[in-house]
Backbone as a ProteinNet text record, in pm:
[ID]
protein_1_A
[PRIMARY]
MEKISGMGKETSEISDHIKLHIENGKILSLKTHRVSKSVEEHIKEAVGLILDRLTYPTLVPTLYTIIKELAINACKANQKRVFFEERGYSMLNPSEYAKGVREYREMFSEEMSNEFGIKAKKKGYYCLINFKYNDDGILIEVINNTPIAKEEEKSIRERLEKGMMYDDIAQFYIDNADTSEGAGLGLALILIMLKGEGIDPNYFRIIIGEDSTIARLEIPLSENFVSSRESN
[TERTIARY]
-424.6	-403.1	-356.8	-258.5	-204.6	-307.4	-323.5	-419.5	-360.5	-439.6	-394.1	-449.8	-361.6	-407.5	-303.9	-340	-245.6	-259.8	-186.4	-192.3	-60.9	-58.9	62.1	74.6	193.8	219.1	309.7	284.2	370.8	352.6	453.9	447.2	465.9	372.1	375.8	395.5	492.3	511.6	427.1	308.8	218.1	267.6	318.8	372.6	472.9	516.6	615.9	557.2	423.4	364.9	262.2	257.5	165	238	227.6	283.2	173	152.3	49.8	112.9	58.7	93.7	-27.1	-6.3	-116.3	-95.1	-203.7	-198	-320.8	-298	-406.6	-497.7	-437.1	-510.8	-585	-574	-646.4	-549.7	-586	-502	-508.7	-393.8	-388.1	-342.3	-264.9	-225.1	-193.8	-214.7	-186	-112.2	4.8	86.5	99.4	71.6	78.1	115.6	127	166.7	68.6	-19.6	-126.2	-239.6	-360.4	-476.4	-504.2	-451	-471.7	-588.4	-626.1	-731.7	-694	-565.2	-518.8	-534.1	-503.5	-520.1	-667.4	-754.8	-898.4	-943.5	-892.3	-930.4	-882.8	-763.9	-713	-788.7	-830.1	-914.3	-1045.3	-1104.1	-1230.6	-1213.8	-1101.9	-1075.5	-1057.4	-984.1	-961.7	-1093.2	-1176.8	-1306.5	-1391.1	-1392.2	-1470.4	-1421.1	-1289.9	-1233.1	-1261.2	-1255.9	-1278.4	-1426.2	-1512.3	-1655.3	-1729.7	-1658.3	-1725.6	-1818.9	-1798.5	-1882.8	-2003.2	-2006.7	-2108.5	-2238.3	-2344.9	-2475.9	-2521.4	-2425	-2455.5	-2422.3	-2511.8	-2478.3	-2444.5	-2503.1	-2474.5	-2344.9	-2290.5	-2171.8	-2047.3	-2041	-1922.7	-1902.1	-2000.7	-1978.7	-1959.9	-2028.8	-2013.9	-1872.2	-1822.5	-1688.2	-1582.6	-1601.5	-1508.4	-1504.3	-1621.1	-1628.4	-1558	-1577.8	-1515.9	-1363.8	-1313.8	-1168.2	-1104.7	-1169.6	-1117.4	-1108.2	-1212	-1212.6	-1098.7	-1079.1	-972.9	-834.9	-819.8	-691.2	-658.3	-758.8	-738	-696.1	-764.8	-730	-586	-545.7	-410.6	-304.8	-327.5	-230.4	-222	-336	-335.5	-261.8	-277.3	-207.8	-56.5	-10.1	132.8	181.2	101.1	139.3	140.3	45.9	42.3	166.4	211.9	333.9	452.9	462.4	570.9	559.9	437.3	412.7	462.3	430.9	473.2	625.4	686.3	832.2	901.7	850.7	912.8	904.4	798.7	780.2	827.6	876.7	931.6	826.3	700.3	593.9	594.9	569.2	560	415	390.3	255.3	219.2	318.9	295.6	261.4	286.5	255.7	118.1	17.8	-119.3	-132.4	-62.9	-75.5	-11	106.5	172.4	91.5	32.4	-50	-169.4	-238.4	-355	-315.6	-202.7	-155.2	-120.3	-49.8	-9.9	-128.3	-226.6	-346.4	-421.2	-432.6	-502.4	-432.4	-300.5	-225.2	-235.3	-228.1	-233.8	-367.6	-475.5	-608.7	-628.2	-574.5	-589	-512.3	-400	-313.5	-345.4	-420.5	-436.2	-502	-446.9	-501.4	-459.5	-516.1	-480.8	-332.7	-285.2	-144.3	-54.9	-96.7	-20.3	-19.2	-131.8	-140.7	-39.8	-27.9	69.3	212.1	239.2	373.2	412.9	321.5	354.2	345.4	273.2	274.9	413.9	479.4	616	712.8	694.1	779.9	761.5	636.4	608.4	679.5	678.8	746.2	896.1	955.4	1099.2	1135.5	1042.5	1066.8	1030.5	976.2	942.3	802.8	718.3	580.6	492.5	397.2	313.3	174.3	86.6	-45.3	-49.9	-79	-83.5	-224.5	-284.6	-418.3	-404.6	-439.9	-431.1	-569.6	-580.3	-705.1	-681.5	-760.4	-756.4	-899.5	-918	-1054.3	-1058.9	-1171.5	-1204.2	-1356.5	-1408.1	-1552.5	-1631.3	-1565.6	-1636.5	-1638.8	-1545	-1544.6	-1427.2	-1429.9	-1327.6	-1269.5	-1138.8	-1071.6	-990.3	-1013.1	-940.8	-874.1	-747.4	-675	-613.6	-631	-565.7	-468.8	-340.2	-234.4	-151.3	-125.8	-23.9	77.7	203.7	312.8	361.7	265.5	299.3	211.1	264	182	90.1	-9.6	-99.2	-94.1	-130.9	-130.4	-248.3	-235.1	-342	-470.9	-458.9	-576.6	-649.2	-570	-629.1	-695.7	-633.2	-692.9	-827.9	-832.5	-957	-1063.7	-1024.4	-1118.5	-1173.1	-1085.5	-1128.1	-1232.5	-1207.4	-1302.3	-1436.8	-1432.8	-1557.4	-1636.3	-1566.2	-1634.3	-1699	-1627.9	-1683.4	-1806.2	-1800.5	-1916.1	-2034.8	-2006.9	-2113.8	-2177.4	-2094.9	-2147	-2236.2	-2207	-2287.7	-2428.1	-2445.8	-2574	-2673.8	-2627.7	-2714.7	-2730.3	-2846.8	-2872.6	-2902	-2928.3	-2969.3	-2870.2	-2813.4	-2713.5	-2773.5	-2895.2	-2958.5	-2976.7	-3021.9	-3040.4	-2906.8	-2804	-2669.8	-2622.3	-2642	-2599.9	-2678.7	-2808	-2891.2	-2840.9	-2810.9	-2768.2	-2626.5	-2545.2	-2404.2	-2366.1	-2465.6	-2441.4	-2344.3	-2344.4	-2260.1	-2137.1	-2104.8	-1990.7	-1859.8	-1762.3	-1629.4	-1534.2	-1583.3	-1495.2	-1458	-1540.5	-1507.7	-1495.7	-1383.5	-1365.8	-1358.4	-1327.2	-1318.2	-1448.7	-1559.3	-1689.6	-1700.5	-1605.4	-1606.6	-1606.9	-1540.9	-1539.2	-1678.4	-1752.5	-1889.8	-1976.3	-1955.5	-2034.8	-2006.9	-1883.9	-1850.7	-1939.1	-1955	-2037.7	-2182.7	-2232	-2370	-2388.5	-2290.5	-2298.6	-2299.3	-2218.2	-2215.5	-2350.8	-2410.3	-2543	-2643.8	-2631	-2721.7	-2711.8	-2594.9	-2574.2	-2602.4	-2646.7	-2674.6	-2550.1	-2438.5	-2312.4	-2291.8	-2263.3	-2241.1	-2125.3	-2147.8	-2039.3	-1924.7	-1946.3	-1838	-1728.7	-1757.4	-1654.3	-1555	-1581.4	-1487.5	-1414.5	-1280.8	-1200	-1084.8	-1045.2	-922.6	-824.1	-710.8	-609.7	-489.6	-460.2	-353.8	-231.6	-120.3	4.8	103.4	222	323.7	372.8	381.3	437.3	344.4	220.2	129.1	-16.2	-103.2	-246.9	-311	-395.6	-459.8	-611.2	-673.8	-819.1	-855.8	-927.8	-958.1	-1108.1	-1146.3	-1285.9	-1300.7	-1393	-1422.8	-1565.8	-1586.3	-1718.8	-1750.4	-1837.1	-1873.8	-1954.9	-1925.4	-1999.6	-2068.5	-2040.3	-2105.6	-2110.4	-2185.2	-2196.2	-2065.5	-1975.5	-1847.2	-1741.1	-1775.7	-1677.8	-1633.1	-1502.2	-1444.2	-1372.5	-1416.7	-1354.3	-1213	-1127.7	-990.8	-991.2	-1094.9	-1106.3	-1120.1	-1195.2	-1219.7	-1101.9	-1029.7	-920.4	-791.3	-780.4	-656.4	-650.6
462.6	509.3	653.7	685.5	820.3	917.5	1031	1131.1	1212.6	1228.7	1305	1445.1	1545	1682.6	1774.2	1902	1999.1	2018.6	2117.8	2152.6	2114.5	2124.6	2097.2	1951.1	1914.8	1778	1707.5	1580.8	1501.4	1353.7	1276.5	1132	1074.2	991.7	937.2	786.8	738.9	596.2	559.6	502.7	469.4	346.9	249.4	128.1	68.5	-54.7	-116.1	-161.4	-149.5	-190.4	-90.9	29.7	131.2	263.9	319.6	450.9	536.4	656	746	870.5	914	1044.1	1133.9	1245.4	1331.3	1473.4	1535.9	1675.7	1747.4	1859.2	1937.8	1852	1761.7	1681.4	1564	1541.7	1431.2	1329.6	1203.6	1095.6	1091.2	1101.4	1092.7	955.5	888	751.7	673	542.4	450.7	332.5	302.7	191.4	87.4	-38.7	-143.7	-276.3	-377.9	-510.7	-618.3	-581	-670.2	-585.1	-636.5	-560.7	-597.9	-517.7	-536.4	-448.5	-459.6	-374.8	-227.6	-198.9	-60.4	-7.9	-91.2	-50.6	-24.6	-111.2	-92.4	41.5	76	202	321.6	311.3	422.2	436.5	325.6	332.7	402.7	364	423.4	572.7	609.8	750.4	829.6	772.2	841	864.9	763.6	776.4	883.8	881.3	980.1	1121.7	1141.6	1274.9	1327.8	1240.5	1282.4	1311.4	1231.8	1243.9	1329.7	1399.1	1470.4	1580.6	1629.7	1737.9	1686.9	1557.9	1504.6	1470.8	1462.4	1432.6	1293.4	1200.1	1061.5	975.6	969	898.7	751.6	686.9	544.1	521.7	625.9	608.4	578	629.9	607.3	458.6	386.9	243.2	163	202.4	131.1	146.1	268.8	294.7	228	232.9	166.4	16.5	-44.9	-189.1	-225.3	-143.5	-170.4	-160.1	-52.9	-32.9	-143	-178.8	-285.8	-416.7	-449.6	-572.2	-571.1	-458	-447	-455.1	-394.9	-399.9	-542.6	-613.2	-753.2	-835.6	-814.9	-887	-858.7	-730	-690.5	-753.6	-749.1	-806.2	-957.5	-1021.9	-1166.8	-1204.8	-1123.5	-1151.2	-1145.4	-1047.1	-1036.2	-1153	-1187.7	-1297.4	-1430.4	-1445.3	-1567.1	-1575.1	-1460	-1455.4	-1507	-1463.1	-1508	-1659.2	-1706.9	-1848.7	-1930.2	-1884.4	-1954	-1953.1	-1839.8	-1828.4	-1922.7	-1934.9	-2021.3	-2168.2	-2204	-2344	-2373.3	-2272.8	-2292.8	-2317.4	-2274.5	-2291.9	-2175.5	-2206.6	-2103.6	-2061.5	-1930	-1879.5	-1883.7	-1914	-1921.8	-2063	-2161.1	-2300.3	-2334	-2361.8	-2383.7	-2490.7	-2602.6	-2710	-2670.1	-2605	-2559.8	-2448.6	-2363.4	-2254.8	-2311.7	-2407.6	-2468.8	-2537.1	-2607.3	-2675.4	-2574.8	-2468.2	-2366.8	-2295.2	-2261.1	-2193.1	-2283.5	-2410.9	-2506	-2516.2	-2530.7	-2541.2	-2412.5	-2299.6	-2169.8	-2153	-2187.1	-2172.9	-2267.5	-2387.4	-2485.9	-2444.7	-2376	-2339.1	-2201.5	-2119.7	-1979.7	-1964.2	-1871.8	-1838.8	-1696.1	-1640.7	-1505.1	-1498.2	-1601	-1605.8	-1610	-1687.6	-1697.6	-1563.6	-1492.6	-1361.6	-1264.5	-1264.6	-1177.9	-1217.1	-1346.7	-1396.8	-1360.2	-1382.8	-1357	-1208.5	-1132.3	-988	-932.6	-984.7	-944.3	-986.8	-1108.7	-1157.6	-1074.5	-1035.9	-954.5	-820.2	-761.1	-633	-646.3	-753.7	-774.7	-790.7	-846	-865.5	-742.5	-640	-516.6	-515.3	-611.9	-615	-531.4	-459.8	-372.7	-355.2	-300.4	-255.8	-105.6	-29.6	116	162.7	238.4	293.6	443.7	489.8	632.1	695.3	813.7	889.3	1022.5	1048.3	1176.5	1228.4	1355.4	1405.6	1557	1604.2	1746.1	1757.2	1876.5	1895.3	1816.9	1776.7	1708.2	1556.3	1501.5	1356.6	1302	1171.9	1100.4	989.7	971.3	859.9	785.6	656	572.4	458.9	437.2	326.7	239	109.1	12.3	-66.8	-52.7	-106	-209.1	-322.1	-412.5	-438.7	-442.6	-443.5	-584.2	-673.9	-807.4	-839.3	-907.8	-946.8	-1062.2	-1089.7	-1201	-1300.9	-1422.9	-1529.3	-1512.9	-1572.2	-1565.6	-1627	-1737.5	-1802.6	-1709.4	-1633.1	-1541.5	-1424.3	-1376	-1267.7	-1311.2	-1431.8	-1486	-1493.1	-1537.3	-1548.7	-1412.4	-1311.1	-1174.9	-1125.2	-1146.4	-1100.5	-1170.5	-1298.3	-1374.3	-1321.8	-1288.1	-1236.8	-1101.3	-1017.1	-886.6	-901.3	-993.7	-1018.8	-1066.8	-1151.5	-1203	-1089.8	-999.1	-886.7	-796.3	-783.3	-699.1	-756.3	-884.5	-951.1	-930.5	-879.4	-868.4	-724	-696.1	-567.5	-584.9	-708.4	-736	-830.2	-785.8	-866	-995.6	-988.9	-1108.4	-1215.5	-1175.4	-1271.1	-1328.2	-1244	-1288.8	-1399.7	-1379.9	-1480.6	-1610.6	-1597.9	-1716.6	-1798.4	-1729.9	-1798.7	-1852.8	-1798.9	-1838.4	-1898.3	-1950.5	-2004.2	-2120.9	-2198.2	-2318.7	-2301.6	-2177.4	-2155.3	-2188.3	-2228.1	-2259.5	-2141.6	-2027	-1912.6	-1841.5	-1859.2	-1804.2	-1653.9	-1604.5	-1460.7	-1385	-1452.5	-1385	-1324.3	-1369.1	-1313.2	-1168	-1122.7	-983.6	-885.2	-918	-827.9	-810.9	-920.9	-912.8	-831.2	-848.8	-776	-626	-588	-446.1	-380.1	-446.6	-391.1	-378.1	-477.3	-473.4	-359.2	-339.2	-230.2	-94.3	-79.4	46.4	73.5	-29	-13.1	31.3	-26.8	7.8	152.9	214.4	355.3	446.2	386.2	466	508.7	436.5	467.5	368.9	418.3	333.5	237.9	105.5	10.2	15.1	79	93.6	188.1	259	343.9	262.1	132.1	42.5	-41.2	-42.7	-115.2	-187	-299.4	-368.8	-353.4	-290.5	-264.5	-354.2	-442.5	-541	-504.5	-481.5	-449.6	-563.5	-544.2	-649.1	-673.5	-567.5	-579.9	-529.3	-501.1	-449	-472.6	-464.7	-471.6	-352.5	-280	-161.2	-179.8	-166	-160.8	-13.5	39.3	183.3	206.4	291.6	327.6	478.7	522.7	665.1	690	802.3	837.9	981.3	1000.1	1136	1206.7	1334.2	1413.1	1533.8	1558.6	1668.3	1637.7	1718.7	1700.9	1734.1	1801	1839.9	1731.5	1620.6	1514.1	1456.2	1438.2	1377.2	1250.2	1137.1	1008.9	1002.5	926.1	907.1	839.2	761.5	697.1	802	908.2	1013	1107.9	1127.3	1225.9	1169.6	1034	973.5	981.5
3611.8	3475	3477.6	3399.3	3395.2	3341.1	3407.3	3364.9	3250.4	3143.2	3027.1	3037.3	3034.2	3044.1	2983.4	2973.9	2921	2772	2720.6	2579.6	2512.3	2378.9	2304.2	2269.3	2220.1	2176.3	2274.9	2295.7	2382.4	2351	2386.1	2374.8	2514	2556.4	2692.1	2689.6	2768.2	2790	2911.3	2885.7	2995.3	3071.1	2997.5	3059.3	2961.9	2991.3	2903.9	2770.7	2755	2627.6	2572.4	2629.7	2580.4	2561.7	2443.4	2415.1	2351.6	2405	2353.2	2293.3	2180.6	2124.1	2144.4	2211.7	2254.3	2202.5	2158.2	2115.9	2169.3	2236.2	2295.2	2382.8	2456.8	2552.3	2494.2	2363.4	2300.4	2240.9	2254.8	2205	2052.4	1987.8	1842.1	1795.9	1879.6	1845.2	1971.7	1962.6	2072	2012.4	2066	2016.4	2125.8	2091	2191.4	2125.8	2208	2160.3	2207.3	2298.1	2342.5	2397.9	2394	2441.6	2586.9	2675.8	2819.2	2864.2	2991.3	3046	3035	3053.1	3043	2900.3	2802	2661.7	2633.5	2683.5	2664.4	2722.2	2840.8	2904.3	2823.1	2764	2684.2	2551.8	2495	2375.2	2409.5	2521.6	2564.2	2590.2	2652.2	2681	2552.2	2457.1	2329.6	2257.1	2251.9	2184.5	2252.6	2384.8	2457.9	2435.8	2435.5	2415.3	2275.3	2176.5	2038.1	2013.3	2073.4	2045.9	2147.3	2234.4	2342.8	2294.4	2171.4	2121.3	2042.7	2015.8	1926	1998.5	1920.7	1977.6	1936.2	1929.6	1898	2019.6	2118.8	2244.2	2225.5	2124.6	2106.7	2030.2	1971.4	1887.6	1970.4	2093	2176.4	2207.4	2261.7	2287.2	2159.3	2053	1926.3	1872.9	1871.8	1819.5	1907	2037.6	2129.4	2102.1	2086.3	2060.5	1930.7	1827.2	1697.1	1705.3	1766.1	1775.4	1859.5	1968.1	2053.6	1975.4	1899.4	1819.3	1718.1	1652.1	1551.4	1615.4	1733.5	1803.2	1847	1896	1935.1	1813.9	1701.1	1578.8	1537.1	1544.9	1503.5	1593.5	1724.6	1818.5	1802.6	1782.4	1763.6	1635	1531.1	1405.4	1425.6	1502.8	1531.1	1616.5	1716.9	1804.8	1729.2	1638.5	1556.8	1468.8	1420.8	1339.5	1420.6	1545.8	1633.4	1655.5	1678	1699.7	1580	1459.4	1338	1325.9	1354.6	1342.9	1440.1	1562.1	1662.2	1622.9	1553.2	1514.3	1372.9	1306	1172.3	1065.2	1089.9	992.3	893.1	768.2	664.6	647.2	648.7	626.3	478.2	393.6	249.5	204.5	292.8	262.4	318.9	233.6	280.3	387.7	374.4	473.2	605.9	598.1	720.7	787	705.1	760.2	836.2	774.7	839	970	968.9	1089.3	1198.4	1159.5	1256.1	1318.4	1236.7	1288.3	1384.4	1350.8	1437.5	1573.1	1571.3	1696.1	1778.5	1708.6	1777.1	1848.5	1780.6	1840.1	1957.2	1945.7	2053.1	2178.2	2158.2	2270.1	2327.7	2253.6	2292.4	2429.3	2507.9	2639	2672.1	2778.5	2819.8	2858.5	2927.4	2966.2	2842.2	2742.8	2619.2	2545.3	2550.7	2486	2546	2678	2744.1	2706.5	2706.8	2674.2	2531.7	2437	2297.6	2264.1	2347	2330.2	2358.3	2461.8	2495.7	2385.3	2334.9	2226.6	2099.5	2070.9	1952.7	1963	2083.5	2103.4	2078.2	2128.7	2110.5	1962.9	1884.5	1741.8	1658.9	1724.4	1653.4	1593.8	1633.1	1584.3	1677.7	1622	1704	1643.9	1725	1682.1	1705.9	1601.5	1610.5	1578.2	1668.9	1647.7	1626	1508	1473.7	1471.4	1531.3	1530.9	1457.9	1354.4	1284.7	1276.4	1301.5	1306.3	1290.6	1240.6	1237.3	1242.9	1218.8	1230.4	1126.4	1017.9	909.6	924	1000.1	1013	1091.6	1110.2	1187.4	1100.9	1109.7	1043.5	1148.2	1158.2	1254.1	1178	1206.2	1144.7	1252.8	1238.3	1327.1	1241.2	1270.7	1184.5	1259.2	1195.2	1246.8	1136.6	1175.4	1076.9	1043.9	1019.8	970.5	850.7	749.9	634.3	672.4	588.4	615.9	500.7	531.5	431.4	335.9	216.5	117.1	171.1	246.3	303.2	400.7	475.9	572	500.9	394.7	316.9	259.1	208.1	153.9	262	381.5	492.1	532.2	533	567.8	468.8	339.9	237.2	254	287.2	304.7	425.1	532.3	651.4	623.2	547.3	513.6	423.8	329.9	243.4	325.7	424.6	509.8	588.9	640.9	717.9	636.2	508.1	420.1	400.3	427	402.3	515.6	629.7	747.8	794.1	851.2	915.2	1063.7	1104.1	1241.2	1309	1420.8	1491.5	1545.4	1598.2	1654	1547.1	1428.9	1320.4	1275	1277.5	1239.4	1332.9	1464.2	1561.7	1544.9	1517.5	1498.4	1379.4	1270.7	1148.5	1156.2	1248	1254.1	1389.4	1460	1594.5	1594.2	1487.9	1484.1	1396.5	1361.8	1273.3	1342.8	1264.8	1319.7	1307.1	1255.7	1234	1363.2	1466.9	1596.7	1596.2	1658.1	1676.5	1545	1437.2	1308.4	1263.7	1322.7	1289.7	1334.4	1413.6	1458.9	1344.7	1234.4	1119.3	1060.5	1053	1002.6	1097.8	1227.5	1326.5	1320.3	1286	1273.4	1167.9	1053.8	946.9	991.4	1066.2	1113.9	1213.6	1301.7	1399.1	1329.6	1225.8	1151.9	1087.8	1028.7	969.2	1075	1194.3	1302.9	1344.8	1323.4	1355.5	1236.1	1125.8	1006.6	931.6	952.9	885.8	771.9	653.5	537.1	566.2	563.5	594.2	494.7	380.1	282.8	332.1	441.2	501.3	583.2	596	664	560.7	568.2	470.2	538.3	480.1	519.9	405.4	432.4	330.5	358.8	264.9	285.2	201.9	270.4	203.2	215.2	161.8	167.1	309.7	388.7	523.1	632.6	600.1	701.4	660.9	759.9	737.4	807.9	736.4	791.4	789.5	905.9	914.2	927.3	830.2	826.6	837	930.7	949.1	941.1	856	843.4	888.6	957.9	1006.1	964.4	866.8	823.8	932.4	953.6	1051.6	989	861.6	791.2	643.1	569.6	425.2	354.6	423.8	364.5	376.1	440.1	459.1	324.9	311.7	191.9	232.3	179.8	212.3	157.1	223.9	175	40.4	11.9	-119.1	-229.6	-198.3	-297.3	-309.1	-197.3	-196.9	-251.3	-257.9	-308.9	-460.2
[MASK]
++++++++++++++++++++++++++++++++++++++++++++++++++++++++++++++++++++++++++++++++++++++++++++++++++++++++++++++++++++++++++++++++++++++++++++++++++++++++++++++++++++++++++++++++++++++++++++++++++++++++++++++++++++++++++++++++++++++++

């Protein structure tokens, strides 16, 4: 892995699917098309560099886990878009959407993720992780530049509502052991993890636009922190 050092601003091409924007030795953004081991390491490095002054030892693994989950979701959403386009399925047609999602899940594998990550890059689809921070707080956004279907939006809202109902991860797993939602439960787990760190889960939002989806997480570090909700 390329060592990040030095002062000033720079953009580094780490590999054919990772681009970093760095300022004063800290990662400000990471752009990728699939979540590889190298991407995971750079997420971990970014979190560590940003949080190195803080006295929240458990926050580093928690924040890393959350960002990784969101990045995987974003990359999979882009790859699923490519899958639908190749098969001529419409994400606006409920029956075609259900069929496409079923086929995608049945076929999904690590090899397929790499293949469709390359295809997503060629089509201009990406996952962008932005880090903004100061002494008062941290703002992290995970963005993918593809729209989502109405059925998927509904599912996201349901998962977030479910996460709000729990404070204990173990109890959540017990109650949802037989669920068919699979990896989508990660959104609910994010809210539970935030509660476990004493962070208001309302600081986590999914913002759905016409051509993009943004997962935004804010972490207050002082009483002077102003949420983007309040500043807009």
